[in-house]
XYZ file of C-alpha atoms in Angstrom:
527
model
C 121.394 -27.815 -176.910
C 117.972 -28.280 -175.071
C 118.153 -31.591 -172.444
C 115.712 -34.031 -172.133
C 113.055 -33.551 -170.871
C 113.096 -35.459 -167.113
C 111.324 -38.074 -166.787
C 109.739 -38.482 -163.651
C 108.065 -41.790 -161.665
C 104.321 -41.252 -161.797
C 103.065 -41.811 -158.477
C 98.864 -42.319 -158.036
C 97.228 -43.126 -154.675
C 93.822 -43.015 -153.158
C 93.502 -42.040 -149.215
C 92.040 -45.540 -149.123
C 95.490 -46.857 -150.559
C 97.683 -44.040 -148.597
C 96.022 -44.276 -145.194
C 94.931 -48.057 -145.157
C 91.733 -49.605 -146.208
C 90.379 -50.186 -142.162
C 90.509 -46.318 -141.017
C 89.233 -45.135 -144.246
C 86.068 -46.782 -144.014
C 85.736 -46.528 -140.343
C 86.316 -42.940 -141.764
C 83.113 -43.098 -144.178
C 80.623 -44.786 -142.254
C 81.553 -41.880 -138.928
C 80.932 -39.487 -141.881
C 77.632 -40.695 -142.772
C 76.476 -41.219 -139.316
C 76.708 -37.847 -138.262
C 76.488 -35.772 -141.355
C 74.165 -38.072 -143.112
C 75.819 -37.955 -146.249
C 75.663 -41.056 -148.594
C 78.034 -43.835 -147.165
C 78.538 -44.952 -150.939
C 79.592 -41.420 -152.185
C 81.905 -41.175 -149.146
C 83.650 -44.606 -149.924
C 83.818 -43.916 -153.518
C 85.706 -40.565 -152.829
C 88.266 -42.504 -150.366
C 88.632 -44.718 -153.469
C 89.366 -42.258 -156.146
C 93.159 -42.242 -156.859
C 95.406 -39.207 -157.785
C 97.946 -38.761 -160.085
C 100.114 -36.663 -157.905
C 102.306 -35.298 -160.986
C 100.296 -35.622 -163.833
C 102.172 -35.154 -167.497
C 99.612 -32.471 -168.685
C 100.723 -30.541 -165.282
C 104.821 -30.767 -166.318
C 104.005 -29.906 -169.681
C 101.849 -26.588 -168.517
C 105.198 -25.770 -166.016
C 107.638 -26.175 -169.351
C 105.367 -24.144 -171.363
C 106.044 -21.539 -168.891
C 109.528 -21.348 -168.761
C 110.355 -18.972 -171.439
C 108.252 -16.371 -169.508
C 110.090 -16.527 -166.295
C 110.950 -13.105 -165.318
C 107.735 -11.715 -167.386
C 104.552 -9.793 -166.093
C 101.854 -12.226 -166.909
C 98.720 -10.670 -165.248
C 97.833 -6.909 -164.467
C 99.442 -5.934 -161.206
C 97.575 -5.844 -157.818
C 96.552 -2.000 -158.009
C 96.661 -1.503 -154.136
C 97.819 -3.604 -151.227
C 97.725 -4.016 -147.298
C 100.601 -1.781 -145.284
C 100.477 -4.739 -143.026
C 102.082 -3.844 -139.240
C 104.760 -5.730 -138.264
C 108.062 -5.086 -137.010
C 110.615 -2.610 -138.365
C 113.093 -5.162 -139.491
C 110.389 -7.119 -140.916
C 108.896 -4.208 -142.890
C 112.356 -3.148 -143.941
C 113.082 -6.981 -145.839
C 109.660 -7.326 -147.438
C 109.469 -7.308 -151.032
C 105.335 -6.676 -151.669
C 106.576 -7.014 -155.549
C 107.412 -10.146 -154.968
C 104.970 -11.513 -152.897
C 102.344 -14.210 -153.773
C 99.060 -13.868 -155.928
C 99.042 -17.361 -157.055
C 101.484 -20.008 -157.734
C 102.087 -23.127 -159.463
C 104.954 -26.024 -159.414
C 107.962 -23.959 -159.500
C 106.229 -20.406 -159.872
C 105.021 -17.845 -157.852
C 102.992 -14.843 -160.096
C 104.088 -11.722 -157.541
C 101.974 -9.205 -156.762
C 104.010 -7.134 -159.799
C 102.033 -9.953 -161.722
C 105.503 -11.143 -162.766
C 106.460 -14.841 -162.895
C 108.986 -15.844 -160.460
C 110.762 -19.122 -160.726
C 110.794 -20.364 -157.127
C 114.800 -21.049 -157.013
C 115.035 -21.666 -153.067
C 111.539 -23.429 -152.725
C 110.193 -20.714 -150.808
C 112.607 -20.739 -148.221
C 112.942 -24.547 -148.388
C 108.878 -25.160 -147.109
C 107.918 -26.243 -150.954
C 109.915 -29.531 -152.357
C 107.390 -29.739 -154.385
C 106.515 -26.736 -155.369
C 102.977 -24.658 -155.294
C 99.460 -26.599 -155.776
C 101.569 -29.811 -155.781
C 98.532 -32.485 -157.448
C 99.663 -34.800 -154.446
C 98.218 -32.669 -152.271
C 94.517 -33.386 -153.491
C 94.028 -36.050 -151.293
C 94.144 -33.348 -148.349
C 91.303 -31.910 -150.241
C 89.515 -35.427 -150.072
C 90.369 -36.027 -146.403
C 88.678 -32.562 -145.742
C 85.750 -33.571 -147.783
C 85.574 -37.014 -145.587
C 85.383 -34.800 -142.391
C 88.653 -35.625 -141.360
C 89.685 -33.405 -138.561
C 92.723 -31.514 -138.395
C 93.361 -30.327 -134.959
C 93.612 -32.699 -132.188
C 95.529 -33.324 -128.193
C 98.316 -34.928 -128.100
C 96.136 -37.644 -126.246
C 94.306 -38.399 -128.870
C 97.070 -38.436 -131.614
C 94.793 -40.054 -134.677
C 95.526 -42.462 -136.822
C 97.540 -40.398 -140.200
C 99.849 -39.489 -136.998
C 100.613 -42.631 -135.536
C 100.733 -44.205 -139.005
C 103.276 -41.066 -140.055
C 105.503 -41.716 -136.853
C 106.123 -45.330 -138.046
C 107.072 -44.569 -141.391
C 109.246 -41.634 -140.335
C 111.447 -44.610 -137.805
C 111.119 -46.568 -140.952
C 112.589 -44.401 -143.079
C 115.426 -43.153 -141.025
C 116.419 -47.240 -140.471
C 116.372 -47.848 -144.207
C 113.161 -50.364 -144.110
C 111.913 -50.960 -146.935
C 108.162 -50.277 -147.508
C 105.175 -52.466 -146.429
C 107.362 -54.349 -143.713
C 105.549 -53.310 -140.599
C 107.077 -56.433 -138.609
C 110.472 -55.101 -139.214
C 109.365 -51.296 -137.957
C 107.861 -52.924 -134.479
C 111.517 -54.492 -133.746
C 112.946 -51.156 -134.347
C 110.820 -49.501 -132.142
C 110.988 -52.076 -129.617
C 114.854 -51.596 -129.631
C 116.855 -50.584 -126.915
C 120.231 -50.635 -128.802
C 122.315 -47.313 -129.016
C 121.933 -45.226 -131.983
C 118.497 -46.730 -133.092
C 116.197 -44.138 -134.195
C 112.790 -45.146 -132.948
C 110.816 -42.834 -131.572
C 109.235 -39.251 -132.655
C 107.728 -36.172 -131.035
C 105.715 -34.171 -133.163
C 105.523 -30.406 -133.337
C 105.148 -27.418 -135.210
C 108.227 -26.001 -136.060
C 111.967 -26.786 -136.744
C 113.009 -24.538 -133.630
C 111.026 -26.770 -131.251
C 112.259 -29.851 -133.012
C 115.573 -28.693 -131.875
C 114.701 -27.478 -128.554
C 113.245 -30.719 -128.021
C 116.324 -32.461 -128.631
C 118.291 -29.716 -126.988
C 116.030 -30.676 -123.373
C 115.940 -34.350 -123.711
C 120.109 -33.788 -123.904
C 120.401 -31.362 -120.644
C 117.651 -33.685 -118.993
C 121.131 -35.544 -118.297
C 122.451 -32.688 -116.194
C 119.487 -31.018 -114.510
C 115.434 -32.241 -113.504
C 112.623 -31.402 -115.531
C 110.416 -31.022 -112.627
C 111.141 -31.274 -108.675
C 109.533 -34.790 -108.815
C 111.449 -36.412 -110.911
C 114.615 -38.038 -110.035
C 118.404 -37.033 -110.010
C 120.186 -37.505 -113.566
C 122.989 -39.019 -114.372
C 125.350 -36.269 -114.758
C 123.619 -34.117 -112.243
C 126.367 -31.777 -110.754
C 128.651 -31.623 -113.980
C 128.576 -28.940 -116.507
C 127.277 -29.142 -119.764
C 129.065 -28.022 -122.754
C 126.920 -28.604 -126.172
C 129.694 -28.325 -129.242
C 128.674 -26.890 -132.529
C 129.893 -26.305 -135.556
C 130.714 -22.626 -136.560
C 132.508 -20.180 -138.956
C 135.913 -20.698 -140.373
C 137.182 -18.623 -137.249
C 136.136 -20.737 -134.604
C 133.133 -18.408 -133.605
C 129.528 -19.470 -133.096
C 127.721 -17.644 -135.833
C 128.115 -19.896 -138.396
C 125.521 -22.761 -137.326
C 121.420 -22.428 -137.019
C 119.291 -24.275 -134.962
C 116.427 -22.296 -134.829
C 115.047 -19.161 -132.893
C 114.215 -20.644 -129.698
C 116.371 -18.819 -126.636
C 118.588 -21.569 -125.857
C 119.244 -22.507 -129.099
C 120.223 -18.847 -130.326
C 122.693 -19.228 -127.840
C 124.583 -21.847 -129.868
C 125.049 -19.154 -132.525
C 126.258 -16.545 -130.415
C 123.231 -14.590 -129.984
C 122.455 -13.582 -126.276
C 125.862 -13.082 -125.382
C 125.459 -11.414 -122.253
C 123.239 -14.371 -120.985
C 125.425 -16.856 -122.399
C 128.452 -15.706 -120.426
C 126.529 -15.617 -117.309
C 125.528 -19.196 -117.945
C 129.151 -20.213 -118.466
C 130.484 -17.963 -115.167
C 127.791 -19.989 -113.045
C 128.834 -23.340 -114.870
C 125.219 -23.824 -116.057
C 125.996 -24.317 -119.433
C 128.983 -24.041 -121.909
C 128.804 -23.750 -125.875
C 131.696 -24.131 -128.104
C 132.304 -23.869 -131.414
C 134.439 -26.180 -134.055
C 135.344 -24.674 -137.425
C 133.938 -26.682 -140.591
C 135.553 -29.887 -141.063
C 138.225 -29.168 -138.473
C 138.988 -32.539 -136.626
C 141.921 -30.922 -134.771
C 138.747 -28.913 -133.143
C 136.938 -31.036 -132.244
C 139.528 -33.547 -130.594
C 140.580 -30.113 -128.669
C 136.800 -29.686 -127.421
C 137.236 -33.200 -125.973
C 140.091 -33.233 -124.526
C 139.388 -30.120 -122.956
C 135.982 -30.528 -121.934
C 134.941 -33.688 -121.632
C 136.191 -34.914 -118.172
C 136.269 -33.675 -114.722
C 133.761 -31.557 -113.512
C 132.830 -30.379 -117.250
C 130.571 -33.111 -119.822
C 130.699 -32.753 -123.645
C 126.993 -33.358 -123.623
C 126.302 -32.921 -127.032
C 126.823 -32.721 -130.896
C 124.987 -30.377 -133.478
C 125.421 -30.154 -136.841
C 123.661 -29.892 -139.917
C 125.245 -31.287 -143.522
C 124.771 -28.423 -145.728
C 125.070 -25.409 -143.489
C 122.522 -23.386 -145.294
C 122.519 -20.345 -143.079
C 126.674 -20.070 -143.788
C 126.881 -20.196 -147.592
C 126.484 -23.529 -147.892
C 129.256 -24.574 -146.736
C 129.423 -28.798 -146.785
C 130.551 -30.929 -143.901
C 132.348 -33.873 -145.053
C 131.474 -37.770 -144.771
C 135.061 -38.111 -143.479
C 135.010 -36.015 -141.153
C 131.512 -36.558 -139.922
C 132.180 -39.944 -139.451
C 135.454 -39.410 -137.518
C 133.295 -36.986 -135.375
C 130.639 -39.542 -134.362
C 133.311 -42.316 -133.881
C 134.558 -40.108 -130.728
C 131.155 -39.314 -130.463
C 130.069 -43.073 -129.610
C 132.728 -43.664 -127.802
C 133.136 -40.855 -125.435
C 129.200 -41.039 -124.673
C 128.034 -37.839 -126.038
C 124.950 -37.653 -128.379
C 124.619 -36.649 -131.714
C 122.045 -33.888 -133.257
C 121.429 -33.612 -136.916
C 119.578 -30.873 -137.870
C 118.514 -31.859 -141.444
C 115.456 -29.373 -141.059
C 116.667 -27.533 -144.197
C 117.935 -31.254 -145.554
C 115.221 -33.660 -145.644
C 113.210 -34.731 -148.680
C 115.937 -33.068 -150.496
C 118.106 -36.373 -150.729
C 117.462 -39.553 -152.450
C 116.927 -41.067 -148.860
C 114.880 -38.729 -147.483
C 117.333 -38.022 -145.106
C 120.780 -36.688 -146.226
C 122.090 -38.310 -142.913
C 121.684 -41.566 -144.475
C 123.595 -41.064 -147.478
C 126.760 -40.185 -144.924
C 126.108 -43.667 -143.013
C 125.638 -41.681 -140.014
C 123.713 -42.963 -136.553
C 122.381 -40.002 -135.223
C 120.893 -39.742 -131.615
C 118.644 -37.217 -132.783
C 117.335 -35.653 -135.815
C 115.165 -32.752 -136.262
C 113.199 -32.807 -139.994
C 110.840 -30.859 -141.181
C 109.818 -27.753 -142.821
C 110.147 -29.249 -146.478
C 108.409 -33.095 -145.844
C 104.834 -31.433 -145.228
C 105.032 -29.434 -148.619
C 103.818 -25.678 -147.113
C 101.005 -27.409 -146.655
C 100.793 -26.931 -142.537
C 103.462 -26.149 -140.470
C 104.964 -29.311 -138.858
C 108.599 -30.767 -137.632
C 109.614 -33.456 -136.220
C 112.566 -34.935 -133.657
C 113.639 -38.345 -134.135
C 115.452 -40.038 -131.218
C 116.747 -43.208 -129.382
C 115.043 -45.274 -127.031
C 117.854 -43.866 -124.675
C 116.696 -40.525 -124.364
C 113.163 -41.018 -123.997
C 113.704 -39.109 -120.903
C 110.771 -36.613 -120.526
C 107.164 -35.985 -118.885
C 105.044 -35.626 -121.696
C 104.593 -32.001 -121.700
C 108.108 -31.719 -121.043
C 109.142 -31.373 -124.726
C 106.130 -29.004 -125.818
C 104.144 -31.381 -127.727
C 100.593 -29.551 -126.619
C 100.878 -29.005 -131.133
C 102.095 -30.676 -133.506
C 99.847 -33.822 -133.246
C 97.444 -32.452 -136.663
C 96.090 -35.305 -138.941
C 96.222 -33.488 -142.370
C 99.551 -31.860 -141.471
C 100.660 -36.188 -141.320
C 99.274 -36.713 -144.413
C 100.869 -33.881 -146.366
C 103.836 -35.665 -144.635
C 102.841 -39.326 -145.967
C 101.970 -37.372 -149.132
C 105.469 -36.330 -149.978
C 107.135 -39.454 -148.764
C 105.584 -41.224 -150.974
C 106.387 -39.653 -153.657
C 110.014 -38.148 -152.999
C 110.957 -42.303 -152.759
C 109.378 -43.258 -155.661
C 111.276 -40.149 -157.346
C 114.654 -41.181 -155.717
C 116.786 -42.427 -158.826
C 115.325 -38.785 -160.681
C 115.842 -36.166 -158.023
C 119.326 -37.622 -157.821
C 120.321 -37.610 -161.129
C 118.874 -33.622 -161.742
C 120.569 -33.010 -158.869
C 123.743 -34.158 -159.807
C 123.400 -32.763 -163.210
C 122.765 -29.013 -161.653
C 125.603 -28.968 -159.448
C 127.677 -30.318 -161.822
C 126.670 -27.518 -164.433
C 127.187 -25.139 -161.327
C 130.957 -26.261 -160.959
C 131.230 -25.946 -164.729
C 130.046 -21.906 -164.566
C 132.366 -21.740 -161.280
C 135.631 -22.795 -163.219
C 134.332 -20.331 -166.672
C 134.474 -17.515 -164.130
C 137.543 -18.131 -161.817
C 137.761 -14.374 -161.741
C 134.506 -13.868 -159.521
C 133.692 -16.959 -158.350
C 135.859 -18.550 -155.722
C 133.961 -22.105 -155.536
C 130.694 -24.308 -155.680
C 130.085 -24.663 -152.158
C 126.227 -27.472 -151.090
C 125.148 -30.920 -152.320
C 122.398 -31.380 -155.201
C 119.854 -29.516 -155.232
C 121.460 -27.464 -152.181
C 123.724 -25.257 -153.386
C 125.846 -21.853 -153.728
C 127.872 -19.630 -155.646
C 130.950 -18.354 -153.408
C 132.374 -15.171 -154.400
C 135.460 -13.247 -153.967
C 133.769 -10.451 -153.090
C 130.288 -9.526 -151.345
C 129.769 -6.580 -153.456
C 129.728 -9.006 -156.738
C 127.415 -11.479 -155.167
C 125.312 -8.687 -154.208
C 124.939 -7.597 -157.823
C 124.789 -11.284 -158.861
C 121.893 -11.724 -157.084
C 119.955 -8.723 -157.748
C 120.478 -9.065 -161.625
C 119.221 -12.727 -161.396
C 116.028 -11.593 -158.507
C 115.214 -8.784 -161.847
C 114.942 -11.502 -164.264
C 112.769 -13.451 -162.051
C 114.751 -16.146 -160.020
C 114.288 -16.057 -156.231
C 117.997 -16.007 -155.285
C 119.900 -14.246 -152.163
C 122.912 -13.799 -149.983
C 123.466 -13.918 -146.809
C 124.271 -10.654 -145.262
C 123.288 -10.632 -141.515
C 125.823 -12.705 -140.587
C 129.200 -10.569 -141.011
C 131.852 -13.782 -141.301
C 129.779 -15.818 -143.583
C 131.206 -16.039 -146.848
C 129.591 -13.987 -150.069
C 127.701 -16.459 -151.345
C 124.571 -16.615 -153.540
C 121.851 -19.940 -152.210
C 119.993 -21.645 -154.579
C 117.469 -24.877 -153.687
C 115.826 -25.953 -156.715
C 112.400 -27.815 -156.034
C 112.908 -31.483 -156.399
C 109.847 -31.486 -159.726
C 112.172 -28.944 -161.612
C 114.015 -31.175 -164.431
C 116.960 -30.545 -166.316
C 115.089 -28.046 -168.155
C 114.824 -25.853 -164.989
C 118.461 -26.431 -164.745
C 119.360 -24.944 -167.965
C 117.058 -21.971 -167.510
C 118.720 -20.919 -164.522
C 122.303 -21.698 -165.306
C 121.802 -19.832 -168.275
C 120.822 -16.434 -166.759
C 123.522 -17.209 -163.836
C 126.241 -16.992 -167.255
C 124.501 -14.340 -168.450
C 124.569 -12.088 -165.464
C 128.354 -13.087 -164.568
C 128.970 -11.686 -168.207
C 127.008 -8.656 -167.246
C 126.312 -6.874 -164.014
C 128.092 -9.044 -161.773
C 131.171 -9.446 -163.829
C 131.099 -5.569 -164.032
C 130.486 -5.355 -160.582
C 133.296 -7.451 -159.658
C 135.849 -5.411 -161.515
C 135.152 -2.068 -159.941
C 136.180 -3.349 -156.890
């Protein structure tokens, strides 16, 4: 039985509308000075509104559906070597890459359409040549600059910055009064201020120097910190042994620490009592309160906190609100801030942020690579008032400060809120089909482990998930397990875009059942 077809909230804005009426026509009539363009053309393009998700566009992307998996163009006959690293060459799929794509499909260079079932690595919510993203077209058109210093951080950016704070408070929209008293705050745990940058790493690296900023100077100028001469230990969350490697906070150095990488280096740090990282297993509260009671006092600091929700880089595996909130209770109390890293999670929740759906006050949060829509690269950290602690360049914010990279942001906030009640409820409806297929196939499957949208197939064994996954990549769903991490569990990650319906659902349910019945079922048993 075919669903429903999902009924999304249409969503139409002009840049006039989106960016305010005031800066787009000071906007225009700059245009028409110095380009000499006609100021009335100019305003009438700021006017013109877009349907970000028009019906006739769903319709084309359901019309596909049957030939997902199928070559739908000629081939590309002959294609660049490239010359990048050995690993690198060694992962790339050139059958798979991208000739074109569209909402939830990417035609590969195979000329095969490929449903995009983890969003392109999590950059497209929205999927490919997202309507939305017109009005990026129009700013272009209007001259609108892109690059820009961080001294001279325009208008989209400044405007993006208050509707990020807004957002992570839970304001409601078109209260600006209410978003100057949160930034004006000086309470604990009040998110109200943002540095912009490029990528999720330096989001977290950010937040990872405003934290040791406690412990050691920035510069030689500036003056002694508060826990100058104590040690820092940062606490993570890891694998289900207690090690490091099951957490990801980007590829910056000292943040690759955190997941065990530089060992060597790490170990001297710790020897010279620099800087300590420990690890908590998932969920384990007996862990934690061990960290603590360990760590924090004397001559050693707990100094911080990170965690993500869904811990996308170790099957999936879910943190729960219990013990979450028990975490950031000792947390508050003890002193020691807390680091979300929802760079994989945001947009992806009915509140933008899945941190708000836990009732969670953060210190930090680092979003990104999903809220500008592949459109530019561009993360964010959100902080307190209390750790506004750094020179300006102290955080590498020289990037990040690009106009039409903030209004791909304001693009997708816009309409991932008005979409809230739908992306929920397709959500809910695909993990609860995935729990179905879990308990039909006991025998390979050991559990459904994500939220929503964000979620994976644990196996018994790798060698079945493997098989799982290739079967399902052959019949044209981008799916994959994590195998350069040797303690994270076999599991096969799936993050829909938030525009597929209940019809995308059904698709790819129905070719996981049919390759559990087949290769992976087969594979399973020849273990």
């Amino acid at each position: 039985m075919q669903p429903d077809k999902t009924n999304f909230k249409p969503v139409c804005a002009s840049l006039r509308e989106l960016a305010g009426a005031d800066y787009v026509e000071a906007v225009c009539q700059a245009r028409a000075a110095v380009s000499g363009e006609d100021l009335g053309a100019l305003r009438q393009l700021a006017a013109e509104r877009v349907d970000f998700f028009p019906e006739a566009f769903q319709a084309r992307l359901l019309e596909l559906l049957p030939q997902t998996g199928q070559s739908v163009c000629p081939p590309l006959a002959a294609s660049a070597a490239g010359a990048t690293t050995g690993p690198f060459a060694a992962a790339t799929q050139v059958r798979r890459a991208p000739l074109t794509g569209l909402g939830y499909y990417r035609v590969g260079e195979d000329g095969r359409l490929y449903l995009i079932s983890k969003s392109e690595h999590y950059h497209v919510p929205l999927g490919h040549s997202f309507p939305g993203y017109r009005l990026l077209d129009h700013a272009r058109r209007l001259g609108l600059p892109n690059a820009t210093h961080n001294n001279t951080r325009g208008h989209l950016t400044r405007l993006l910055e208050q509707e990020l704070i807004r957002t992570a408070n839970g304001l409601p929209a078109g209260d600006p009064a209410a978003v100057r008293q949160v930034v004006a705050s000086t309470e604990p745990h009040v998110l109200n201020r943002v540095l912009n940058l490029q990528t999720g790493s330096l989001a977290a690296e950010a937040a990872l120097k405003m934290i040791l900023a406690r412990f050691y100077r920035a510069g030689a100028a500036a003056p002694a910190p508060p826990d100058a001469g104590r040690t820092p230990v940062l606490v993570v969350v890891g694998d289900e042994d207690g090690e490091l490697e099951g957490n990801y906070h980007g590829t910056t150095l000292l943040t690759q620490t955190l997941r065990g990488m530089w060992p060597e280096l790490l170990a001297k740090l710790e020897q010279q009592g620099l800087l300590l990282v420990r690890a908590v297993r998932p969920n384990s509260l007996e862990d934690v309160q061990a960290v603590f009671d360990r760590y924090d006092t004397g001559q050693h600091k707990v100094a911080g906190f990170f965690h993500e929700i869904v811990m996308m880089n170790y099957g999936a595996r879910l943190l729960t609100k219990e013990f979450l909130a028990r975490v950031y209770a000792l947390c508050h109390q003890r002193d020691v801030p807390t680091v979300v890293d929802e760079i994989q999670s945001c947009a992806w929740y009915p509140q933008v942020y899945q941190f708000r759906e836990y009732g969670l006050q953060p210190d930090f949060v680092a979003v990104g690579k999903g809220l500008p829509g592949g459109e530019y690269a561009a993360s964010k950290v959100l902080f307190t008032a209390a750790y506004d602690n750094l020179p300006q360049f102290g955080a590498l914010v020289t990037n990040g400060q690009e106009e039409l990279a903030s209004l791909a942001y304001l693009i997708t906030l816009r309409w991932v809120e008005a979409n809230a009640a739908a992306t929920r409820a397709v959500g809910e409806y695909y993990e609860h089909r995935l729990r179905d297929l879990a308990a039909r196939h006991a025998d390979i499957l050991e559990a459904v482990d994500g939220s929503r949208h964000l979620c994976a197939l644990r196996f018994h064994d790798l060698t079945a998930a493997k098989c799982f996954a290739s079967t399902l990549n052959a019949r044209g769903l981008d799916l994959s397990v994590q195998t350069y991490k040797p303690t994270c569990p076999p599991a096969a990650l799936t993050k829909l875009p938030l525009i597929a319906g209940d019809e995308v659902v059904e698709l790819v349910v129905g070719r996981m059942e049919e390759a559990l019945w087949g290769r992976g079922a087969a594979a399973s048993a020849s273990v």
